[in-house]
Coordinates of N, CA and C in Angstrom, one line a residue:
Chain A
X14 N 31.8 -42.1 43.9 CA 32.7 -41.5 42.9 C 32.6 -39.9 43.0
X15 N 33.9 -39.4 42.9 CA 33.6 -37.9 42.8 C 33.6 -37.4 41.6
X16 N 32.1 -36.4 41.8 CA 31.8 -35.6 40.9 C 32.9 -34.6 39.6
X17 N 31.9 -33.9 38.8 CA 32.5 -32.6 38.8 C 32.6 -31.6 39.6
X18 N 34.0 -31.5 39.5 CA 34.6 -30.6 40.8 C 35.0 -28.9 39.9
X19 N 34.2 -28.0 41.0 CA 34.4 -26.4 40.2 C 34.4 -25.9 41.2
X20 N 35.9 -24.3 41.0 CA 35.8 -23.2 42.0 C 36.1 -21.8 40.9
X21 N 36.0 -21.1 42.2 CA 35.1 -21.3 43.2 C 34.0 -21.4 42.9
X22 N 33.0 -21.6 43.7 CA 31.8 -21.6 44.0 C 30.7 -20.2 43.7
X23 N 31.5 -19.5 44.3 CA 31.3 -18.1 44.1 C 32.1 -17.1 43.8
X24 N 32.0 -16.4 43.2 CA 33.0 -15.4 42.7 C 32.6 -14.0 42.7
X25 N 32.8 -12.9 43.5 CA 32.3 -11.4 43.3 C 33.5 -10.7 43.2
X26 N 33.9 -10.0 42.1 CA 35.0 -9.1 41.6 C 34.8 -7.7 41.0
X27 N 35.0 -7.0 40.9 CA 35.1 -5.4 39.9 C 35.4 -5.8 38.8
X28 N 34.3 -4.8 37.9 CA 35.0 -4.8 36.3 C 36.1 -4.2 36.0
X29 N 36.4 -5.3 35.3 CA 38.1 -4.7 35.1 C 38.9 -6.1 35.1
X30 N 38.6 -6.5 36.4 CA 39.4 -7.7 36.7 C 39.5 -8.8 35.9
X31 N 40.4 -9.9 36.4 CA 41.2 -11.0 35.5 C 40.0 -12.2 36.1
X32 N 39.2 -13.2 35.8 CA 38.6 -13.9 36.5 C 39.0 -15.0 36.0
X33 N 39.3 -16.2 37.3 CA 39.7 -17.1 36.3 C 38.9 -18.5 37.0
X34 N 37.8 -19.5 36.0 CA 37.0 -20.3 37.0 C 37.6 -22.0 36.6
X35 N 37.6 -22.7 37.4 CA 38.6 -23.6 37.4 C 37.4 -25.4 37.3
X36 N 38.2 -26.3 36.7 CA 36.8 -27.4 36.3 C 37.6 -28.6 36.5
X37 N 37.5 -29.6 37.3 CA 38.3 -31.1 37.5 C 37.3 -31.7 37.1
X38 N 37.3 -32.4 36.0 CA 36.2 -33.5 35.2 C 36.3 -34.7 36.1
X39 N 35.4 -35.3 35.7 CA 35.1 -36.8 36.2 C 35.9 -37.4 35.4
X40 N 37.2 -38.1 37.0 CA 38.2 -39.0 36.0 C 37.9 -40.2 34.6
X41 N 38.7 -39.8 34.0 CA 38.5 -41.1 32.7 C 37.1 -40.3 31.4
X42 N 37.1 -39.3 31.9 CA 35.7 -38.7 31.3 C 37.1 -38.2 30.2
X43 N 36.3 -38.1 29.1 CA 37.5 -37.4 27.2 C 36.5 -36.2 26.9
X44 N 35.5 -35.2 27.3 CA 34.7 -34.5 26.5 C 34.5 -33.6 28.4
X45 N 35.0 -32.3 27.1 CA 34.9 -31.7 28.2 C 33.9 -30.0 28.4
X46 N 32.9 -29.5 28.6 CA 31.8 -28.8 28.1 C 31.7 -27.5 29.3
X47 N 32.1 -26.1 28.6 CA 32.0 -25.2 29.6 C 30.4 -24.4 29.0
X48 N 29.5 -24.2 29.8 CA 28.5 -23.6 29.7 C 28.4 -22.4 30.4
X49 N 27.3 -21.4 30.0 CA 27.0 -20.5 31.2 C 25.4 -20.3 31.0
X50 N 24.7 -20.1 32.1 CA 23.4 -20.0 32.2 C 22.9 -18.3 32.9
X51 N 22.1 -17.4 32.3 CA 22.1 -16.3 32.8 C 20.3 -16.4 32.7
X52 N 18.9 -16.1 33.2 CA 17.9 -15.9 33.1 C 17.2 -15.6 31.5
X53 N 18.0 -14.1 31.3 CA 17.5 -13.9 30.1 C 17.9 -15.0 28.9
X54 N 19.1 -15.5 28.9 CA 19.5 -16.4 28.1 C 19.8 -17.7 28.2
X55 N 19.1 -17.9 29.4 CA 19.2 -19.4 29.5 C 20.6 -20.3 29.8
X56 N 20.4 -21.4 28.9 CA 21.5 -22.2 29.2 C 22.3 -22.4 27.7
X57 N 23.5 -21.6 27.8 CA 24.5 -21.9 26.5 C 25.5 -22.4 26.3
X58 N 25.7 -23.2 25.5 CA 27.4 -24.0 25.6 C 28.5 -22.6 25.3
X59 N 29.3 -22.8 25.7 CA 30.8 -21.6 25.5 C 31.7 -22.5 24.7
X60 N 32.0 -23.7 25.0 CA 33.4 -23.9 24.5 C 33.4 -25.6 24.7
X61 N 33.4 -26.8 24.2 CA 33.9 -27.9 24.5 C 35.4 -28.7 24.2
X62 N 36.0 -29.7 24.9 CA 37.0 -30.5 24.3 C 36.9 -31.4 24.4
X63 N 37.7 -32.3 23.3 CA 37.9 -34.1 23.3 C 38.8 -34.0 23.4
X64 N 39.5 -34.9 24.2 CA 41.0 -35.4 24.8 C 41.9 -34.1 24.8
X65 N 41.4 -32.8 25.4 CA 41.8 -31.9 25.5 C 42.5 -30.8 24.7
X66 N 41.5 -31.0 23.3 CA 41.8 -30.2 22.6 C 39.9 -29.8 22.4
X67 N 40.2 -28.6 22.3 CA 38.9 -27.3 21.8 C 38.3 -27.9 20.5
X68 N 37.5 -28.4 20.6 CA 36.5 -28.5 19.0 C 35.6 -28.0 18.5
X69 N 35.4 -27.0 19.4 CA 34.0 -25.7 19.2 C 33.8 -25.1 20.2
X70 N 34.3 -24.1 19.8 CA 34.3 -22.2 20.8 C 33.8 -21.4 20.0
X71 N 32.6 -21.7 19.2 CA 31.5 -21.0 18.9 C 31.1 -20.4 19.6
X72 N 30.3 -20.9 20.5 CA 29.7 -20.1 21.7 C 30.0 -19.4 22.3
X73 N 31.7 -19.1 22.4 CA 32.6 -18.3 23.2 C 32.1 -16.5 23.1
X74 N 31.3 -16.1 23.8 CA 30.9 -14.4 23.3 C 31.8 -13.9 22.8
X75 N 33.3 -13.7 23.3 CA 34.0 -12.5 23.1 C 35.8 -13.5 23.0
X76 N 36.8 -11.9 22.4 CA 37.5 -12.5 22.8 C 38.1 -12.6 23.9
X77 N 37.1 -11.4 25.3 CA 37.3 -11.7 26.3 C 37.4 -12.6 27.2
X78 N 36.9 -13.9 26.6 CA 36.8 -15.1 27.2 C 37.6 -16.0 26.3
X79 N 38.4 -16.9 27.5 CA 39.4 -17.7 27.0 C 39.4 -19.4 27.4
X80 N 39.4 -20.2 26.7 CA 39.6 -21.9 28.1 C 40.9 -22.4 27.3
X81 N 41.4 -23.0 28.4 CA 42.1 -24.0 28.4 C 42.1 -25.2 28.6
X82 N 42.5 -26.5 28.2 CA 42.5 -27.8 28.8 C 44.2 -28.5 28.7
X83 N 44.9 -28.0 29.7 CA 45.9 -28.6 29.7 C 46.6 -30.0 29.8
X84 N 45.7 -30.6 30.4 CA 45.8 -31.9 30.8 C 44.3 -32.3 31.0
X85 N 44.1 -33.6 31.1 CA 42.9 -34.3 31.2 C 42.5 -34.5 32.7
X86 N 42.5 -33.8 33.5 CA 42.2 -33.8 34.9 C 41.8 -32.5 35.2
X87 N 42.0 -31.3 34.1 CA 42.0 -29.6 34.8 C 41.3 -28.9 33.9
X88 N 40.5 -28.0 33.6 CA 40.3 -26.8 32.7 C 40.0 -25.6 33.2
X89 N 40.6 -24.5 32.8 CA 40.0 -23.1 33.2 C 39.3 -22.2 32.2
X90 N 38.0 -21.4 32.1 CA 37.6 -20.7 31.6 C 38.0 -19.6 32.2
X91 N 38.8 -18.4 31.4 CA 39.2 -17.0 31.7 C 38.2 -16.4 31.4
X92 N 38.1 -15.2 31.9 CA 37.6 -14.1 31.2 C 38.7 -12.7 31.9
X93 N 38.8 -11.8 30.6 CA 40.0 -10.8 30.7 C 40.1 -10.3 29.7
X94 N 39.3 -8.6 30.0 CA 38.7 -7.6 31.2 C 37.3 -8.2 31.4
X95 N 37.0 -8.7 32.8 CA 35.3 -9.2 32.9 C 34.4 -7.7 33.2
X96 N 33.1 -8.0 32.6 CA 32.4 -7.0 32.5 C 30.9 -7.4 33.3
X97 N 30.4 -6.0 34.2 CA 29.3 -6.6 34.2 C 28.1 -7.6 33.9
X98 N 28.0 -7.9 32.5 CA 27.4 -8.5 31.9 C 27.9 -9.9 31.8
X99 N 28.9 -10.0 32.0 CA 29.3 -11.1 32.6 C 28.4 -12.2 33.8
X100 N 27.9 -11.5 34.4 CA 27.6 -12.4 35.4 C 26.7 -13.2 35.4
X101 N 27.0 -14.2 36.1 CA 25.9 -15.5 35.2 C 26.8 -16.9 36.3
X102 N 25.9 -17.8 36.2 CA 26.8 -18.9 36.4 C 27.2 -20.1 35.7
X103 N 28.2 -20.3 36.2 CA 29.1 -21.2 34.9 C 29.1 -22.2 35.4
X104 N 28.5 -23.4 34.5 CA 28.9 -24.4 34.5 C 29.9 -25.3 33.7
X105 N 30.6 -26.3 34.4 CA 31.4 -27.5 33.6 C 31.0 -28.6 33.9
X106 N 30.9 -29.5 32.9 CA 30.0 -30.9 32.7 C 31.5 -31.7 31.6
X107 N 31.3 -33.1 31.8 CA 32.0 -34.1 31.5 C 31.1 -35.2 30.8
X108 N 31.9 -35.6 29.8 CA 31.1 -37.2 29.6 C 32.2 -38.3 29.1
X109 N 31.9 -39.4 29.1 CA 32.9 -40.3 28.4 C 32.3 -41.1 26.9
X110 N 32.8 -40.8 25.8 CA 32.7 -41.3 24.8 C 32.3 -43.2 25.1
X111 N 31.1 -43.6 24.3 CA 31.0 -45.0 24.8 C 30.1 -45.3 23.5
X112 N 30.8 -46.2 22.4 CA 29.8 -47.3 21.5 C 29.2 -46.2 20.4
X113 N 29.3 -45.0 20.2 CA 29.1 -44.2 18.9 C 28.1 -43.5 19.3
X114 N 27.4 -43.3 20.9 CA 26.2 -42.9 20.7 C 26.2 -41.8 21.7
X115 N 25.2 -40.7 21.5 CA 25.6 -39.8 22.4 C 25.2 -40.4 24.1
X116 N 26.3 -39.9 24.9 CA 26.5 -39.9 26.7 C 25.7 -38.9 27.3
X117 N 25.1 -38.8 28.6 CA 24.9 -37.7 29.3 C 26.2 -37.4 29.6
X118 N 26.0 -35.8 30.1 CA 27.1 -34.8 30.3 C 26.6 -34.9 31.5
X119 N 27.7 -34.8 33.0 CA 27.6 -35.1 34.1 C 28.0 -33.5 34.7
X120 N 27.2 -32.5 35.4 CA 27.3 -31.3 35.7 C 27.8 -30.9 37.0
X121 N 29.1 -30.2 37.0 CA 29.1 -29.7 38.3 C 28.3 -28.4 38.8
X122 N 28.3 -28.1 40.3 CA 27.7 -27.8 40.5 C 27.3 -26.0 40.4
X123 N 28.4 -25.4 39.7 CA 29.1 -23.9 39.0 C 29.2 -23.5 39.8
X124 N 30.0 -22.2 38.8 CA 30.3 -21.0 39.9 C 29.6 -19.6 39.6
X125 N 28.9 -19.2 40.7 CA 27.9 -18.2 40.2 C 28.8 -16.8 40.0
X126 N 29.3 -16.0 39.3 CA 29.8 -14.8 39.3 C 28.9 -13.7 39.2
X127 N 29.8 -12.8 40.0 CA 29.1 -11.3 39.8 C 30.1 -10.5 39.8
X128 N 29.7 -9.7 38.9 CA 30.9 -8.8 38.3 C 30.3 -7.3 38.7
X129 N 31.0 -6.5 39.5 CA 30.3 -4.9 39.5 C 30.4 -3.9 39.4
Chain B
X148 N 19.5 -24.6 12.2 CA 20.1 -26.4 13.4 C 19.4 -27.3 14.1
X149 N 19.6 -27.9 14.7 CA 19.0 -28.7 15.9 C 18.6 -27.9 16.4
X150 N 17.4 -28.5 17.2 CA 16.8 -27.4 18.4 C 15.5 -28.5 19.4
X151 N 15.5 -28.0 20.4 CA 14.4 -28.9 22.0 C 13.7 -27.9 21.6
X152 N 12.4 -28.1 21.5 CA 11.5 -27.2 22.2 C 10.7 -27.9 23.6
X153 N 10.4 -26.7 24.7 CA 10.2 -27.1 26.0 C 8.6 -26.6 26.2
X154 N 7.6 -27.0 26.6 CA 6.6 -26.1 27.8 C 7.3 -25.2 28.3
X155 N 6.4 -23.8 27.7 CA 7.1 -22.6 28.5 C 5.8 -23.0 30.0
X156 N 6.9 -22.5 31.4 CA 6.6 -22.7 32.5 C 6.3 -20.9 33.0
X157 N 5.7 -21.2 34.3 CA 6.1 -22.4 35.3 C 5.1 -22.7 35.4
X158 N 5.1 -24.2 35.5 CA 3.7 -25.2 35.3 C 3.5 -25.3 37.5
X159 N 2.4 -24.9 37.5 CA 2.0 -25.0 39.2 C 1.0 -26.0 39.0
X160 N 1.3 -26.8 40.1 CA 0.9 -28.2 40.4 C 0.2 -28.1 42.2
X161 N -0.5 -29.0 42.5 CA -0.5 -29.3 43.8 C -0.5 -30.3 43.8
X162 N 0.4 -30.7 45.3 CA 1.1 -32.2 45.8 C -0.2 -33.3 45.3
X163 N 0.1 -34.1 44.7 CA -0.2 -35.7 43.9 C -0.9 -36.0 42.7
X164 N -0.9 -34.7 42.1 CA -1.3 -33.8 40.8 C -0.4 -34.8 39.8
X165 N -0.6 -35.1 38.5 CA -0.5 -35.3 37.4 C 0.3 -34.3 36.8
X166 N 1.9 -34.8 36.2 CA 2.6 -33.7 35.8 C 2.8 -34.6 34.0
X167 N 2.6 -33.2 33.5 CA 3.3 -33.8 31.5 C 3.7 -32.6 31.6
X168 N 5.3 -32.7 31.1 CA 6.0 -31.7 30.6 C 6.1 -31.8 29.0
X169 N 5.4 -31.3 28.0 CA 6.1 -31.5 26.7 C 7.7 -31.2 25.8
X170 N 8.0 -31.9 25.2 CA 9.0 -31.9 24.8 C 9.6 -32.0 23.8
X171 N 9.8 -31.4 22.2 CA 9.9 -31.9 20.9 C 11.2 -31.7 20.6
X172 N 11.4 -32.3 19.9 CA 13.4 -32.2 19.1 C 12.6 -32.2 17.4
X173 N 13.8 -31.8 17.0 CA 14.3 -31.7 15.3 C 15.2 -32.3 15.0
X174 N 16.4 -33.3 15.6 CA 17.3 -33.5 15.0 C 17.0 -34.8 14.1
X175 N 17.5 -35.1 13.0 CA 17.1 -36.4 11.9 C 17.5 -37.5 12.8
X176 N 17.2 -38.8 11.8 CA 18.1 -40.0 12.8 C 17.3 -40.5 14.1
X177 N 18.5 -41.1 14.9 CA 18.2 -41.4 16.0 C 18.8 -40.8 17.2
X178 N 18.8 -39.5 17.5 CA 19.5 -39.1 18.6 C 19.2 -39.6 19.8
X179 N 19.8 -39.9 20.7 CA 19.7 -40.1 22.0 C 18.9 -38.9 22.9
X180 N 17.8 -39.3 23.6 CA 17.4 -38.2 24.4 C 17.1 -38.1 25.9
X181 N 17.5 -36.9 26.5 CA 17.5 -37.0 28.4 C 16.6 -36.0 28.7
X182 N 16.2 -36.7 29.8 CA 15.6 -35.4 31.1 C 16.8 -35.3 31.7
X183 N 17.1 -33.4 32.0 CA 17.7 -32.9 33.3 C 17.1 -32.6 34.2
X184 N 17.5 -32.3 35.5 CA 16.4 -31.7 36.8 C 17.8 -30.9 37.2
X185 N 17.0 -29.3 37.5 CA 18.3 -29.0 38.4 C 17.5 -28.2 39.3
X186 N 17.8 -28.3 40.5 CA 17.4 -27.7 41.6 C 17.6 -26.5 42.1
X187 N 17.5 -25.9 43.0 CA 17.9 -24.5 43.1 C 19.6 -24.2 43.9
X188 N 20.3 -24.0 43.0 CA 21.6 -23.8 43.6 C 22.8 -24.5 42.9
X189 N 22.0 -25.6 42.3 CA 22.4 -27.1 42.3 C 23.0 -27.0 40.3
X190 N 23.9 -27.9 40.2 CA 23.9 -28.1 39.1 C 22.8 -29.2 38.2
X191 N 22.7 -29.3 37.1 CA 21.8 -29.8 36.2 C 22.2 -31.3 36.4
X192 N 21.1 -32.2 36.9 CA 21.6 -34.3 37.0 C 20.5 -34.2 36.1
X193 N 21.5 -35.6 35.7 CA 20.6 -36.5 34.8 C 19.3 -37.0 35.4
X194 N 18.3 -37.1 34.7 CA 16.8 -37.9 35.3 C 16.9 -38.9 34.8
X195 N 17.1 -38.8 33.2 CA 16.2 -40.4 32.6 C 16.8 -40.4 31.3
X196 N 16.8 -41.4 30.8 CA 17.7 -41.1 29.0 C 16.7 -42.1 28.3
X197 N 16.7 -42.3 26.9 CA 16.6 -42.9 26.1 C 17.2 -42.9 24.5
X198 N 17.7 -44.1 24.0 CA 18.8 -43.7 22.9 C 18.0 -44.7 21.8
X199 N 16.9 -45.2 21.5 CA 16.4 -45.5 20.7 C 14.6 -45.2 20.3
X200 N 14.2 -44.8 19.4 CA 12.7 -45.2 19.3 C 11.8 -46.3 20.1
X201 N 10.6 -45.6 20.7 CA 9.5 -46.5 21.7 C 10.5 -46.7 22.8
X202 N 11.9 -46.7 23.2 CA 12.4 -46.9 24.4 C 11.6 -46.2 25.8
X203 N 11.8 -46.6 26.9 CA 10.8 -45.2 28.1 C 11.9 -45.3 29.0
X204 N 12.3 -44.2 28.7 CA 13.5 -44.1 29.9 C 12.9 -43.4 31.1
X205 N 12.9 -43.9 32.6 CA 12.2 -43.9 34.1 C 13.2 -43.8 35.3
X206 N 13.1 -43.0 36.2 CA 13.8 -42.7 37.2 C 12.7 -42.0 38.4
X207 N 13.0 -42.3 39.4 CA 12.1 -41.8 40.4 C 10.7 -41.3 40.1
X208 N 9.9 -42.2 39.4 CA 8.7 -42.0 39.2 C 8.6 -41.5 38.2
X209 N 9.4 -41.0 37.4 CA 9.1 -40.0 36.3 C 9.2 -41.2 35.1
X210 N 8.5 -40.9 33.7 CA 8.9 -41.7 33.1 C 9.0 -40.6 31.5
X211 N 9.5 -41.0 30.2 CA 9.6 -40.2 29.2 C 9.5 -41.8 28.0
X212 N 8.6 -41.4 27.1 CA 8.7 -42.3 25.9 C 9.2 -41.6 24.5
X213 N 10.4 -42.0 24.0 CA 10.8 -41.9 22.5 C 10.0 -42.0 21.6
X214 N 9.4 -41.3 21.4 CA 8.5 -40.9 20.1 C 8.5 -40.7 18.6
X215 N 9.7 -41.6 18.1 CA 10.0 -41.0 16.7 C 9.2 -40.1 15.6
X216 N 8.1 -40.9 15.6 CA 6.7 -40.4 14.9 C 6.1 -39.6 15.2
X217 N 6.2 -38.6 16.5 CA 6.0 -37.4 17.0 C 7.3 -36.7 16.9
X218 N 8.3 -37.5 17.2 CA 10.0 -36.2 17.5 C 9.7 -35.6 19.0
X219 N 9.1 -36.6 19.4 CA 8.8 -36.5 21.1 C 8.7 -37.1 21.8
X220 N 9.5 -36.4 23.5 CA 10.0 -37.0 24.2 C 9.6 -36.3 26.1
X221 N 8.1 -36.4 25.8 CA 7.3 -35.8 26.9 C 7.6 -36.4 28.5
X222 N 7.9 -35.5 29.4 CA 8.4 -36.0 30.6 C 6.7 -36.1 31.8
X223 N 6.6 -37.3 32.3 CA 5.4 -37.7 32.8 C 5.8 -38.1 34.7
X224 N 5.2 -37.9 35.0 CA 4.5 -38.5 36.7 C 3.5 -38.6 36.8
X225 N 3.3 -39.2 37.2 CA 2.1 -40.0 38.4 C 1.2 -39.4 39.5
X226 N 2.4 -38.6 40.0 CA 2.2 -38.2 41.6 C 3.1 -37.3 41.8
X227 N 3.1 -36.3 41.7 CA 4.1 -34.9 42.3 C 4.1 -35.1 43.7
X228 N 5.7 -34.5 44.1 CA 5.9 -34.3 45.7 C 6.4 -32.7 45.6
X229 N 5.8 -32.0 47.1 CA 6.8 -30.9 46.5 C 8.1 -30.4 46.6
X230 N 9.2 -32.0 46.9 CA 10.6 -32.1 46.4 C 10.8 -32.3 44.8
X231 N 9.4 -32.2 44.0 CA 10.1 -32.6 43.0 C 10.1 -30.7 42.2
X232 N 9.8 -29.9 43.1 CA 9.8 -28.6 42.3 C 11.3 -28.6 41.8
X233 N 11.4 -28.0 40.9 CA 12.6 -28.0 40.1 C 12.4 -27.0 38.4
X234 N 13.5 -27.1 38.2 CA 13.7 -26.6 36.6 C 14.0 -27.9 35.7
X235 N 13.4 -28.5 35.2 CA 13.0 -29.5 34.0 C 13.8 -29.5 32.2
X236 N 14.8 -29.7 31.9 CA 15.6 -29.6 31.0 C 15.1 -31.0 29.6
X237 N 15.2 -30.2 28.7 CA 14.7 -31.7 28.1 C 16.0 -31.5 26.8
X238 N 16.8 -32.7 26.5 CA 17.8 -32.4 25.5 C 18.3 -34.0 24.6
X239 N 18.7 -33.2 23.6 CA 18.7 -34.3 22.4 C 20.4 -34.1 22.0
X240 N 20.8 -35.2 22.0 CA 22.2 -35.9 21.5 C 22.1 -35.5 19.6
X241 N 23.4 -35.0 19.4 CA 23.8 -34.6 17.9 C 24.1 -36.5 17.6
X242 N 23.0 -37.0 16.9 CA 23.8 -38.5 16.5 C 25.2 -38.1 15.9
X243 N 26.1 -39.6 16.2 CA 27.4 -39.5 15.6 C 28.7 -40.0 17.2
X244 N 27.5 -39.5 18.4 CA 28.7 -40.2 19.4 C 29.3 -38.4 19.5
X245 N 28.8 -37.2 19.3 CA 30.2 -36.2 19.9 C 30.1 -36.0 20.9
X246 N 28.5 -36.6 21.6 CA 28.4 -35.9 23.1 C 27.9 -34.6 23.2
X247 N 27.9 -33.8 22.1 CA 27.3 -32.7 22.3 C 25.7 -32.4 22.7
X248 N 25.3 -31.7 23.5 CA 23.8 -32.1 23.5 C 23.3 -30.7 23.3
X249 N 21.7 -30.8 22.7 CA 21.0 -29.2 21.9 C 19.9 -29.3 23.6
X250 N 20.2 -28.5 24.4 CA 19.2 -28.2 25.5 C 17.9 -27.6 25.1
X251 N 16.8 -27.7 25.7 CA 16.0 -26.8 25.3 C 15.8 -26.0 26.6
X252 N 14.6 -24.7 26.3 CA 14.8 -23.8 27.5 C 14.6 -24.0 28.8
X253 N 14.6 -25.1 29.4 CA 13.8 -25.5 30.5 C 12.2 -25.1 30.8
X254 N 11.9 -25.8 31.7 CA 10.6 -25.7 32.4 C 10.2 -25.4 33.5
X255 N 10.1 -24.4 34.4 CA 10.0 -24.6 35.9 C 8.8 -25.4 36.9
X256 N 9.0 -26.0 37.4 CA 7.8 -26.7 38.0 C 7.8 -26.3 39.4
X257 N 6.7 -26.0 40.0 CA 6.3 -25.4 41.4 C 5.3 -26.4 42.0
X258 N 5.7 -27.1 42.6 CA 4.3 -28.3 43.5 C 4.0 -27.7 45.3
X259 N 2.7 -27.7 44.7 CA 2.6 -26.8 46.2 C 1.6 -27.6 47.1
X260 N 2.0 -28.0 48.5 CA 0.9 -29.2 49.6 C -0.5 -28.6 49.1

């Protein structure tokens, strides 16, 4: 079965630029979880959805950072103007709702960005 | 809030060494709880889960017991290889079914022949 699917893989752009990182969940998966993980701070949730709607973008740092879930097969996490401090790698993870109890979240493999 | 606490690392081992990672949660209830392993490059897989009290959730030698009466959920081996160096995630499910999970900081493990 295929995974979670994320591009790029790598990403190196100038600050300033429009970045846009892209997430195909594990089909049939309803819950949809963008993370970013940087040294100093570890590993943070940004933004999650159920059935493709946003239910917590608390974590979202800025209003520089934006997701979407347009359909149940796609999500994109923007960021616009990305900043060095940006850089980090991002992950997107999936789960499927099952019997009231919490699922593991199934992780792709991210996209490491560097902004400079 | 909710919160994992983890072993701050990096725990250094040599190959067929005895590994305990500790691991405590706060959330009330019964949350469901996992080991992650992520490797270097790699994204974060699941190791092992357990979603009730005294349950031992076990995967490649590793094993973890639900502790309610501690609020712990200590990650164990046997026998280290030094394929199993990795970064060690330990995280607890918000009861309720959201799927959300509270990670804690990880742990690095280094197993050296």
């Amino acid at each position: 079965d295929a995974g979670v699917i994320q591009s790029p893989r790598h990403e190196v752009t100038e600050m300033g630029q429009e970045v846009t990182l892209r997430c195909k969940p594990i089909s049939g998966h309803d819950y949809l979880f963008w993370y970013r993980q940087t040294m100093m701070r570890g590993l943070e949730l940004l933004i999650y959805f159920n059935n493709n709607v946003p239910i917590d973008d608390s974590g979202m740092p800025e209003d520089r950072f934006s997701a979407k879930m347009p359909n149940a097969s796609f999500s994109t996490l923007k960021i616009q103007p990305s900043e060095p401090r940006d850089s980090a790698v991002y992950f997107c993870a999936s789960s499927l709702t099952r019997g009231g109890q919490d699922q593991p979240q199934h992780f792709g493999d991210g996209t490491r960005l560097s902004i400079l | 809030g909710n919160s994992v606490t983890q072993m701050e690392g990096p725990v250094t081992l040599s190959e067929e060494a005895f590994l305990t990672i500790n691991c405590t949660y706060t959330a009330t209830g019964y949350p469901s709880l996992f080991w992650y392993v992520q490797y270097p490059g790699e994204g974060l897989q699941l190791l092992l889960k357990a979603t009730k009290a005294d349950d031992k959730g076990s995967n490649k030698g590793f094993e973890a017991t639900y502790r309610k009466e501690t609020t712990s959920f200590h990650l164990e081996k046997g026998s280290v290889q030094v394929s199993d160096s990795a970064v060690y995630f330990c995280a607890e499910g918000l009861s309720g079914g959201y799927n959300k999970l509270i990670f804690g900081a990880g742990t690095r493990l280094a197993v050296h022949p």
